[in-house]
Tab-separated table of N, CA and C in Angstrom:
chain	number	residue	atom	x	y	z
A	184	UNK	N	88.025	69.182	130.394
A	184	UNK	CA	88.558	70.352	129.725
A	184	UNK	C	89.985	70.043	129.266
A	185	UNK	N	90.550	70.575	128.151
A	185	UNK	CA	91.852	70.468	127.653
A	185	UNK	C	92.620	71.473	128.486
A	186	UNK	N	93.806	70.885	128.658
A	186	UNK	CA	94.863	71.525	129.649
A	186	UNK	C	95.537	71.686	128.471
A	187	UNK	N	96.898	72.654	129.194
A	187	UNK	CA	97.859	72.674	128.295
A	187	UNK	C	99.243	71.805	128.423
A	188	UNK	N	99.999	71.718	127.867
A	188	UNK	CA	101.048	70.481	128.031
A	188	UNK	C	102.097	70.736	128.982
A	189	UNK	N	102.162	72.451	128.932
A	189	UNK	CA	102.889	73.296	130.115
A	189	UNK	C	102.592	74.344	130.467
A	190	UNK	N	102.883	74.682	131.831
A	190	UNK	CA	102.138	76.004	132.129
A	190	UNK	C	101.203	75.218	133.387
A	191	UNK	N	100.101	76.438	134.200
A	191	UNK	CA	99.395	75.982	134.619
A	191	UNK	C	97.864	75.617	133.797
A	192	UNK	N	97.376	75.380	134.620
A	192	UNK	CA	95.721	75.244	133.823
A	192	UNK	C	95.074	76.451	133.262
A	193	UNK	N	94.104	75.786	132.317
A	193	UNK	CA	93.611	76.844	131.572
A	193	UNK	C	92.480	77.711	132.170
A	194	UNK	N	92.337	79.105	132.035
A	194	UNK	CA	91.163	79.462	133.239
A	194	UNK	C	90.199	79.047	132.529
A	195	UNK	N	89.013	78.859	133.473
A	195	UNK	CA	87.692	78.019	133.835
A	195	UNK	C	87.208	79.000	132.368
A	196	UNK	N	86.326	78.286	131.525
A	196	UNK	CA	85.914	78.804	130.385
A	196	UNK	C	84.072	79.120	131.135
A	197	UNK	N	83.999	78.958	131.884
A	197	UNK	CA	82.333	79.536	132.209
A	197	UNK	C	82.569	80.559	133.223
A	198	UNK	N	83.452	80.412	133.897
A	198	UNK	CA	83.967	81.745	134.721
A	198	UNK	C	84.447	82.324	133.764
A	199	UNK	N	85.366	82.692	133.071
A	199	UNK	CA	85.218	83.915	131.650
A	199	UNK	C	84.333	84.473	130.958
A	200	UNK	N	83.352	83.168	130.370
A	200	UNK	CA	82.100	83.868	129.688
A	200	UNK	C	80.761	85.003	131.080
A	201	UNK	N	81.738	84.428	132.048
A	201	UNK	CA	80.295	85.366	133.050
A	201	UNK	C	81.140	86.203	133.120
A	202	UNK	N	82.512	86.721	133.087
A	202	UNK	CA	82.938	88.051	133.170
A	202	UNK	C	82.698	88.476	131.808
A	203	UNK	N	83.215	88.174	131.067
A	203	UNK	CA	82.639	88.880	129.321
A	203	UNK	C	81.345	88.914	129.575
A	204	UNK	N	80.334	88.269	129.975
A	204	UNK	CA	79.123	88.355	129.893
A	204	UNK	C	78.850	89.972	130.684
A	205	UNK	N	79.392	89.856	132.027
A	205	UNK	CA	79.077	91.255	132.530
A	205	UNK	C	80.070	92.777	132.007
A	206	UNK	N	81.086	92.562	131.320
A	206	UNK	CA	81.747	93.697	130.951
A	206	UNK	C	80.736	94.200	129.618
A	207	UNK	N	80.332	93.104	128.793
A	207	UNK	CA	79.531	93.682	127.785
A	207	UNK	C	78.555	94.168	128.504
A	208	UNK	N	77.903	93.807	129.024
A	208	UNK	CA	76.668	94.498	129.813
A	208	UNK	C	76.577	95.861	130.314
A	209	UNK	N	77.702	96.041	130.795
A	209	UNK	CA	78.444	97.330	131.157
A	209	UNK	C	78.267	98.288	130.239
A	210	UNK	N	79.356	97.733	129.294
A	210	UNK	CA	79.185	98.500	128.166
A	210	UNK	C	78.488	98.654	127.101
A	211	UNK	N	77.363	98.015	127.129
A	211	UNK	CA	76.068	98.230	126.648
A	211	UNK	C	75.190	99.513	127.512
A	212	UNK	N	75.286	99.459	128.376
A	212	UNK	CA	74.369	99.914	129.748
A	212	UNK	C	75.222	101.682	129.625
A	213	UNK	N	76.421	101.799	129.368
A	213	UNK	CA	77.714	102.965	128.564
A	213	UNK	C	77.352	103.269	127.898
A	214	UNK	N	77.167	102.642	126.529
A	214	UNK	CA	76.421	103.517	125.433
A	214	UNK	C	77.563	103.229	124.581
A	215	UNK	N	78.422	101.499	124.879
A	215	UNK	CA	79.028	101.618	123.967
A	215	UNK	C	79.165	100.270	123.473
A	216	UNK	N	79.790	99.612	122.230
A	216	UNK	CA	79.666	97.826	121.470
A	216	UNK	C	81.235	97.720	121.990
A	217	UNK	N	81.042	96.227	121.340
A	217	UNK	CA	82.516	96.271	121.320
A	217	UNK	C	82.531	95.861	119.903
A	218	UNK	N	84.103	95.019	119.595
A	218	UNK	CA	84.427	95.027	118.566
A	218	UNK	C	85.902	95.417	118.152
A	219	UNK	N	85.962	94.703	117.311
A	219	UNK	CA	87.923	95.562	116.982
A	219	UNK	C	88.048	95.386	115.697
A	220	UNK	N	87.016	95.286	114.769
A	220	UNK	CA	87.755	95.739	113.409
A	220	UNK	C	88.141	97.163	113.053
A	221	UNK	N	87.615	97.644	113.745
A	221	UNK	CA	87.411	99.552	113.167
A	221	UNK	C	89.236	99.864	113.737
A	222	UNK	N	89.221	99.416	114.766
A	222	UNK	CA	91.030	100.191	115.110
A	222	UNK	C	91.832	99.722	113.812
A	223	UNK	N	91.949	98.547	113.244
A	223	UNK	CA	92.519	98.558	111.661
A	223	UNK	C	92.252	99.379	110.680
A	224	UNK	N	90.786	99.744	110.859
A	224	UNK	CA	90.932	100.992	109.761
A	224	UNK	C	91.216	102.191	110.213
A	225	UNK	N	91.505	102.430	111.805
A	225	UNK	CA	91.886	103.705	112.386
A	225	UNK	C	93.712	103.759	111.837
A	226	UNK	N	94.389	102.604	112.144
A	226	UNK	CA	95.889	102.274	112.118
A	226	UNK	C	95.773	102.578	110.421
A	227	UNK	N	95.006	102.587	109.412
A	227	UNK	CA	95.388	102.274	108.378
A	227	UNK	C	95.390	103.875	108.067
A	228	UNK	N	94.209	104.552	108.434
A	228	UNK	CA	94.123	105.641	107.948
A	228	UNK	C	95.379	106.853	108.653
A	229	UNK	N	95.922	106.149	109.988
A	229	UNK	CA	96.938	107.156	109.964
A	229	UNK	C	98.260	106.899	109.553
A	230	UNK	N	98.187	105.257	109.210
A	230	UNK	CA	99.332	105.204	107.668
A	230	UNK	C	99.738	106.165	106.793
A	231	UNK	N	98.344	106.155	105.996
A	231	UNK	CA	97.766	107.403	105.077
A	231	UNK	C	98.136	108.772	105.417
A	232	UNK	N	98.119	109.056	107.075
A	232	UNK	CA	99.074	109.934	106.905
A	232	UNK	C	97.602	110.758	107.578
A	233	UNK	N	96.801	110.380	108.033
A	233	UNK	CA	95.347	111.404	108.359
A	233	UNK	C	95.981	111.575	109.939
A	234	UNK	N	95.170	112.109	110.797
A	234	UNK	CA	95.151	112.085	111.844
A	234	UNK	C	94.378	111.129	112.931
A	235	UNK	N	95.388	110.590	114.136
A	235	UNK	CA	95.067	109.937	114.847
A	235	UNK	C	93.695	109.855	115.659
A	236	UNK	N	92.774	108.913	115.694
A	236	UNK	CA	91.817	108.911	116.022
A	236	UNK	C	91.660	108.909	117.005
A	237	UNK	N	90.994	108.919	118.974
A	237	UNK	CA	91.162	108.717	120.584
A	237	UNK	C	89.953	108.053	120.471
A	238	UNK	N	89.496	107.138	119.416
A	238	UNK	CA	88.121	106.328	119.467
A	238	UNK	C	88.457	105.395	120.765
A	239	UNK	N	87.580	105.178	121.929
A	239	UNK	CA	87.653	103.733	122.855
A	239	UNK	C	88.035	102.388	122.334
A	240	UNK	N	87.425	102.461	121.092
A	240	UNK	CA	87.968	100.738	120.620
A	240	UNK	C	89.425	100.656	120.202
A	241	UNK	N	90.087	101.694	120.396
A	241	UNK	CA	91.559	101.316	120.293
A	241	UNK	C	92.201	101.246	121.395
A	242	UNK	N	91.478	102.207	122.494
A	242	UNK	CA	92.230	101.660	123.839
A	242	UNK	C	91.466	99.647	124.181
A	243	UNK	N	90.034	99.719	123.896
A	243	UNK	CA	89.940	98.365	124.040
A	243	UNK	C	90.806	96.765	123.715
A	244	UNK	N	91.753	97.297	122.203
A	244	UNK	CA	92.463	96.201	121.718
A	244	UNK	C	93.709	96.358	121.862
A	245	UNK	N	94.059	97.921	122.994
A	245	UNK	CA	95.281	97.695	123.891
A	245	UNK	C	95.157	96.630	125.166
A	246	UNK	N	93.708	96.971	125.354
A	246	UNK	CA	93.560	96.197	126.944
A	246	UNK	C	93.555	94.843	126.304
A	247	UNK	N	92.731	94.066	125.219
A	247	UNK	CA	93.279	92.763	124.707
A	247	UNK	C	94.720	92.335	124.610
A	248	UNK	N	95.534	93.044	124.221
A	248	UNK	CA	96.685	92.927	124.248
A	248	UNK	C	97.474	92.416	125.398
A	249	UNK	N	97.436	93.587	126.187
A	249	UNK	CA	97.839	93.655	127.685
A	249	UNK	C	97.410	92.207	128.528
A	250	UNK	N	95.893	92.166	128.494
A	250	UNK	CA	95.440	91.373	128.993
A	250	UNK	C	95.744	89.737	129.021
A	251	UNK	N	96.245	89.578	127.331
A	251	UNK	CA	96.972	88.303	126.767
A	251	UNK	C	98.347	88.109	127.303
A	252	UNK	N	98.510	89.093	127.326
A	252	UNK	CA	100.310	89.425	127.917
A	252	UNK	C	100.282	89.062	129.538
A	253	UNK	N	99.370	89.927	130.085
A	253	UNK	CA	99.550	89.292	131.625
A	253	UNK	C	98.824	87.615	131.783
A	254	UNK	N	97.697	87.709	131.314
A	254	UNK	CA	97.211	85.819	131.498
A	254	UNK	C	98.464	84.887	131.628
A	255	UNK	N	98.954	85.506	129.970
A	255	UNK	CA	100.117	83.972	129.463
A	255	UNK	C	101.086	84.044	130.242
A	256	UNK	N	101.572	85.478	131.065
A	256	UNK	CA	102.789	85.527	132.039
A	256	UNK	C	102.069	84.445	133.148
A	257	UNK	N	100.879	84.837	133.593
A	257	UNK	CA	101.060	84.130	134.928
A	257	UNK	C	100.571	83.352	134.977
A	258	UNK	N	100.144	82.517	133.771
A	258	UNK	CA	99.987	81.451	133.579
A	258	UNK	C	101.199	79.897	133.378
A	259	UNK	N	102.687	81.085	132.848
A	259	UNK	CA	103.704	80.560	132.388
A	259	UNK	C	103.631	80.114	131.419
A	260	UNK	N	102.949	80.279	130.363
A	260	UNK	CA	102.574	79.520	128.855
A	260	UNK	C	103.365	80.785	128.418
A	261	UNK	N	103.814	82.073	128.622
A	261	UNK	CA	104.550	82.759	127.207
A	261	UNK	C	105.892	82.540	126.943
A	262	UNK	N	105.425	82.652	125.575
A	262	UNK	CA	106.914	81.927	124.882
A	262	UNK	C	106.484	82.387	123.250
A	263	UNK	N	107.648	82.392	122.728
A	263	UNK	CA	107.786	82.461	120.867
A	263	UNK	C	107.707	81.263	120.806
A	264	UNK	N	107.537	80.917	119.085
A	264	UNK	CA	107.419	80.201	118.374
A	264	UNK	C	106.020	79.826	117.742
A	265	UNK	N	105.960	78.779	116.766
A	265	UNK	CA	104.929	78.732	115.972
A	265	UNK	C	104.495	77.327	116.399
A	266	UNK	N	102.936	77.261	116.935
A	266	UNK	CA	102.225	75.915	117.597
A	266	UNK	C	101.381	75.279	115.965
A	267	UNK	N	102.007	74.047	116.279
A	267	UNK	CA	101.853	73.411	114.823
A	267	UNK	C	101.913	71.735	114.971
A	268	UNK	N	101.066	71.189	113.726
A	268	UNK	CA	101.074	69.353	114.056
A	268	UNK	C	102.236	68.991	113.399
A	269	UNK	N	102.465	67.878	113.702
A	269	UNK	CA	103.408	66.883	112.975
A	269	UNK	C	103.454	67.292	111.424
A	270	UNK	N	102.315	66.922	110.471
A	270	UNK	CA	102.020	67.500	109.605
A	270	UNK	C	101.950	68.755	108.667
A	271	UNK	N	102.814	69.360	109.535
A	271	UNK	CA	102.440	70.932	108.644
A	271	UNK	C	103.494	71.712	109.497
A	272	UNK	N	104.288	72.283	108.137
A	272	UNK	CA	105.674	73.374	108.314
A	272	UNK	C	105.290	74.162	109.447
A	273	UNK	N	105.704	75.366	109.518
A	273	UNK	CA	105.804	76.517	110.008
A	273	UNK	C	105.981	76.878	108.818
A	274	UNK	N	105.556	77.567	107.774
A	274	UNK	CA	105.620	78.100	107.077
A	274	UNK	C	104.179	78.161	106.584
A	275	UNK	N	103.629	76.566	106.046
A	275	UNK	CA	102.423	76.779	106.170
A	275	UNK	C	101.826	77.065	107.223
A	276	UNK	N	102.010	77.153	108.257
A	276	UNK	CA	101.248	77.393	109.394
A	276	UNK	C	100.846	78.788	109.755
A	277	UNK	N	102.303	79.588	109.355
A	277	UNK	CA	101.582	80.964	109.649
A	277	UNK	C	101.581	81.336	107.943
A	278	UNK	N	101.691	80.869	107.119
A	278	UNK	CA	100.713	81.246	105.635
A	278	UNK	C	99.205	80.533	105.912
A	279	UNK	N	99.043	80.181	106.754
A	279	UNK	CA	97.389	79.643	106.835
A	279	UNK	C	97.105	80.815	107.759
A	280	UNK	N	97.567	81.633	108.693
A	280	UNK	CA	97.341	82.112	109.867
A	280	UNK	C	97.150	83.453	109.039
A	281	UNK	N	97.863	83.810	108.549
A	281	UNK	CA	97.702	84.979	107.774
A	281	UNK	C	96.679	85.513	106.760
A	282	UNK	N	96.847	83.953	106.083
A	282	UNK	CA	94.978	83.826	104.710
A	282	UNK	C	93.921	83.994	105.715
A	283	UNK	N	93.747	83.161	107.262
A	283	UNK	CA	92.804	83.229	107.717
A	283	UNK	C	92.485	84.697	108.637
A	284	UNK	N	93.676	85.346	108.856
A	284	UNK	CA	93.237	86.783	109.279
A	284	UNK	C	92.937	87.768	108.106
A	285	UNK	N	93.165	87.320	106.897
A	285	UNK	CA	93.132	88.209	105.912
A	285	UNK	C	91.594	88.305	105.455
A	286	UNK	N	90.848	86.388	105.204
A	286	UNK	CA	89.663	86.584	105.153
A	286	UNK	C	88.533	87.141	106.057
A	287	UNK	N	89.024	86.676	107.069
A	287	UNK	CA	87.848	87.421	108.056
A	287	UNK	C	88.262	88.864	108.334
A	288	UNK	N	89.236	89.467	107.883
A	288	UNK	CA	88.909	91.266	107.837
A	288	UNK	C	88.534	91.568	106.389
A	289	UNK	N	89.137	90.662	105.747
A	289	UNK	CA	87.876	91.068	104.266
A	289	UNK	C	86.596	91.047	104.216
A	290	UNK	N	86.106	89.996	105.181
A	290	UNK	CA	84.654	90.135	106.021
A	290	UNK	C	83.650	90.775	106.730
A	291	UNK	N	84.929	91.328	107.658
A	291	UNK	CA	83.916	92.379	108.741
A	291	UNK	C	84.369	93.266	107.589
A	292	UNK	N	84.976	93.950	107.041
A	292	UNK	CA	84.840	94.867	106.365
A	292	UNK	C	83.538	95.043	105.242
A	293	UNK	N	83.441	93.810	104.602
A	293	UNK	CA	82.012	93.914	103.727
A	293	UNK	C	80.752	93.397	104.554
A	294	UNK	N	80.980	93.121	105.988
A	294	UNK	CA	79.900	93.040	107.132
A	294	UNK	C	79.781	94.978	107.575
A	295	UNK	N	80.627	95.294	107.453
A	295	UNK	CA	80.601	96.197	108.693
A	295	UNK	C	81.043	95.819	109.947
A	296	UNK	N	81.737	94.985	109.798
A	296	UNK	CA	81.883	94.978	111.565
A	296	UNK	C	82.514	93.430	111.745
A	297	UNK	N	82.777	93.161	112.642
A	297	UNK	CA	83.441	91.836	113.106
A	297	UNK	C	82.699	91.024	113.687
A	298	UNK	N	82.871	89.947	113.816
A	298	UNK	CA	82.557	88.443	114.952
A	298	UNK	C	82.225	89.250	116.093
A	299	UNK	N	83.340	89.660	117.044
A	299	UNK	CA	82.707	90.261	118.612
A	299	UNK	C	81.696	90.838	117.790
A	300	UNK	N	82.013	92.255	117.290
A	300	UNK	CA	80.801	93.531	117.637
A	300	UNK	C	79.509	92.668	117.179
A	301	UNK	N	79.007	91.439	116.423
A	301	UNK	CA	78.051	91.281	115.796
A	301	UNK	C	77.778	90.119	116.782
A	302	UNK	N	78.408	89.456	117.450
A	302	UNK	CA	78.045	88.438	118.530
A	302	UNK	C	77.743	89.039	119.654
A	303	UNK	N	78.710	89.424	120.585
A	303	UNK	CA	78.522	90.449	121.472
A	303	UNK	C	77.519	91.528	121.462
A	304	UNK	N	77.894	92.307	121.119
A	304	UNK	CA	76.816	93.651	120.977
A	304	UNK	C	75.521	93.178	120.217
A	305	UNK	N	75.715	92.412	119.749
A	305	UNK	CA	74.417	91.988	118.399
A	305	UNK	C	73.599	91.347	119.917
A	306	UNK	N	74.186	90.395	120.492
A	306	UNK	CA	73.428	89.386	121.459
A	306	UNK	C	73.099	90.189	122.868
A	307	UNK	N	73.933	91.162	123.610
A	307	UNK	CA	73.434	91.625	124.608
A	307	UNK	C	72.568	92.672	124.289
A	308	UNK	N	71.976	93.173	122.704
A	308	UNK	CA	70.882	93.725	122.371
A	308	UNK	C	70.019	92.632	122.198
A	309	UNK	N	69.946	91.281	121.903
A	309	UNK	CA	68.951	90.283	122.025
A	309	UNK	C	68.821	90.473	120.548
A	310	UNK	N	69.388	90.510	119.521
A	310	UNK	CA	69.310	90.796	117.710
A	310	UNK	C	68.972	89.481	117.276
A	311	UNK	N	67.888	89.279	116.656
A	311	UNK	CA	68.052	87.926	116.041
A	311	UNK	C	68.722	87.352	115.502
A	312	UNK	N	69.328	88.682	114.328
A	312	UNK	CA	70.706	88.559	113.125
A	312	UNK	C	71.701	87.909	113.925
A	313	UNK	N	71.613	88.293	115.276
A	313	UNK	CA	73.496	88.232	115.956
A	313	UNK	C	73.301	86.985	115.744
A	314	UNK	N	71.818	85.973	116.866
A	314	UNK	CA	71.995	84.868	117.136
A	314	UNK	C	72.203	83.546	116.087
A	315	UNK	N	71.435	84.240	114.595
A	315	UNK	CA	71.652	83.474	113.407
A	315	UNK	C	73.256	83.422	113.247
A	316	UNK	N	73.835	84.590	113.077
A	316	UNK	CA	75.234	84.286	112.701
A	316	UNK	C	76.186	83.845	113.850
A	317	UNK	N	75.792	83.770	115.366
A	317	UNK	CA	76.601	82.543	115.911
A	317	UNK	C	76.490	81.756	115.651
A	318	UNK	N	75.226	80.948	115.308
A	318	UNK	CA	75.024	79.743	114.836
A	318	UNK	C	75.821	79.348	113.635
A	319	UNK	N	75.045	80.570	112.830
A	319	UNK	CA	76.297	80.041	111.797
A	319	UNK	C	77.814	79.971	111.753
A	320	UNK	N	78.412	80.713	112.685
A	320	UNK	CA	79.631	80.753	112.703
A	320	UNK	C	80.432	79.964	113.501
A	321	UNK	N	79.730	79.177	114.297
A	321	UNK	CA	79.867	78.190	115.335
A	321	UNK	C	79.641	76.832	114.251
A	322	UNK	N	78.845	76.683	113.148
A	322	UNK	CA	78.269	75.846	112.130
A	322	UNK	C	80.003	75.290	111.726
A	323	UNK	N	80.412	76.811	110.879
A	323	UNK	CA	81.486	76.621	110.161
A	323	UNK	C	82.922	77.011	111.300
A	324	UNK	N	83.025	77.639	112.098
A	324	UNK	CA	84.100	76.752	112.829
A	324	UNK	C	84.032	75.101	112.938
A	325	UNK	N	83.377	74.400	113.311
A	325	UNK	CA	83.100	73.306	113.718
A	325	UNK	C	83.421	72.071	112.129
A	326	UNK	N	83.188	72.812	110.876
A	326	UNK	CA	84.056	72.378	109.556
A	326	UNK	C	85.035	72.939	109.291
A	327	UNK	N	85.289	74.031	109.789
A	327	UNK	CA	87.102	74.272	109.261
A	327	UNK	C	87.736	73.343	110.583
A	328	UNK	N	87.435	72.994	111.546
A	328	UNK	CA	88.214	72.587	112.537
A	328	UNK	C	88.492	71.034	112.147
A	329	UNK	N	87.245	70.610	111.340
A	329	UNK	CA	87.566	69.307	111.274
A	329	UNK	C	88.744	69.336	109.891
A	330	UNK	N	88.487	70.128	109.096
A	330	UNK	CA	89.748	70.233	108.266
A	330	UNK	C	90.993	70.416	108.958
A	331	UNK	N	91.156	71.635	109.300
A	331	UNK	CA	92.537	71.972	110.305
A	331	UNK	C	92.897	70.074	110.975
A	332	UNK	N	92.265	69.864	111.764
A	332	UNK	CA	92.477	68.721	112.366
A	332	UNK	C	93.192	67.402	111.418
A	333	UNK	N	92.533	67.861	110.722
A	333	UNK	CA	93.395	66.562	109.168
A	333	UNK	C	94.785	67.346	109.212
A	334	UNK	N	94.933	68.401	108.814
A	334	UNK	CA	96.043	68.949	108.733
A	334	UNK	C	97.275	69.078	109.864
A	335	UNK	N	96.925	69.030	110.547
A	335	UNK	CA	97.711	69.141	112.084
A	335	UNK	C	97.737	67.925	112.356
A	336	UNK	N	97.243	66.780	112.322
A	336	UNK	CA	98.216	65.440	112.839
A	336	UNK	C	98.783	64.995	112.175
């Protein structure tokens, strides 16, 4: 497994997927998906000036938040700055970071929905669709990475 260069170790990636594995379950078994594109269009619409929504999936991508916040504390990995190769500014780095959050909410938006809700929720319903588009999306991570990878050393 890849460590990090500082900090302690990274937690066990199959001990995570069996807790995600059982929180979705949970919340399947609730009566509820997950997912976090929809709180962007909740934040957008009370831009607009509408009224605030008390949907669960916005407390959910507080608890992401939180949750990132305590890991990286007690892990000792938090810190600012921009993680980047030899090869490539900080500038491009978060102008790539930005195109690439921009396309994939231009995505779930003409999906309906995001990566989690359609992996997750798609798969602990057993959806065929879900399991095609991990594949596929596991397909094309696996070619943007080898690009990125040119780019970063």
């Amino acid at each position: 497994m890849i460590q990090p260069e500082r900090g302690r170790p990274y937690f066990n990636p199959i001990v995570a997927g069996v807790i995600l594995g059982v929180v979705v379950t949970v919340a399947f078994v609730a009566g509820h998906y997950f997912g976090a594109s929809r709180v962007f269009t909740h934040i957008a619409r009370f831009l607009r000036g509408e009224e605030w929504t008390g949907h669960w999936m916005n407390w959910e991508v507080v608890g992401l938040l939180l949750g990132g916040l305590v890991g990286s504390l007690l892990a000792r990995r938090f810190g600012l700055g921009v993680a980047r190769g030899k090869g490539v500014s900080s500038g491009l780095r978060i102008g790539m970071a930005i195109l690439g959050g921009a396309l994939v909410m231009l995505g779930s938006r003409f999906a309906a929905g995001c990566t989690s809700g359609l992996a997750l929720s798609g798969g602990v319903r057993l959806s065929s669709g879900a399991f095609v588009f991990m594949g596929a999306m596991f397909g094309g991570g696996f070619l943007a990475a080898a690009f990125a990878r040119r780019l970063w050393s």
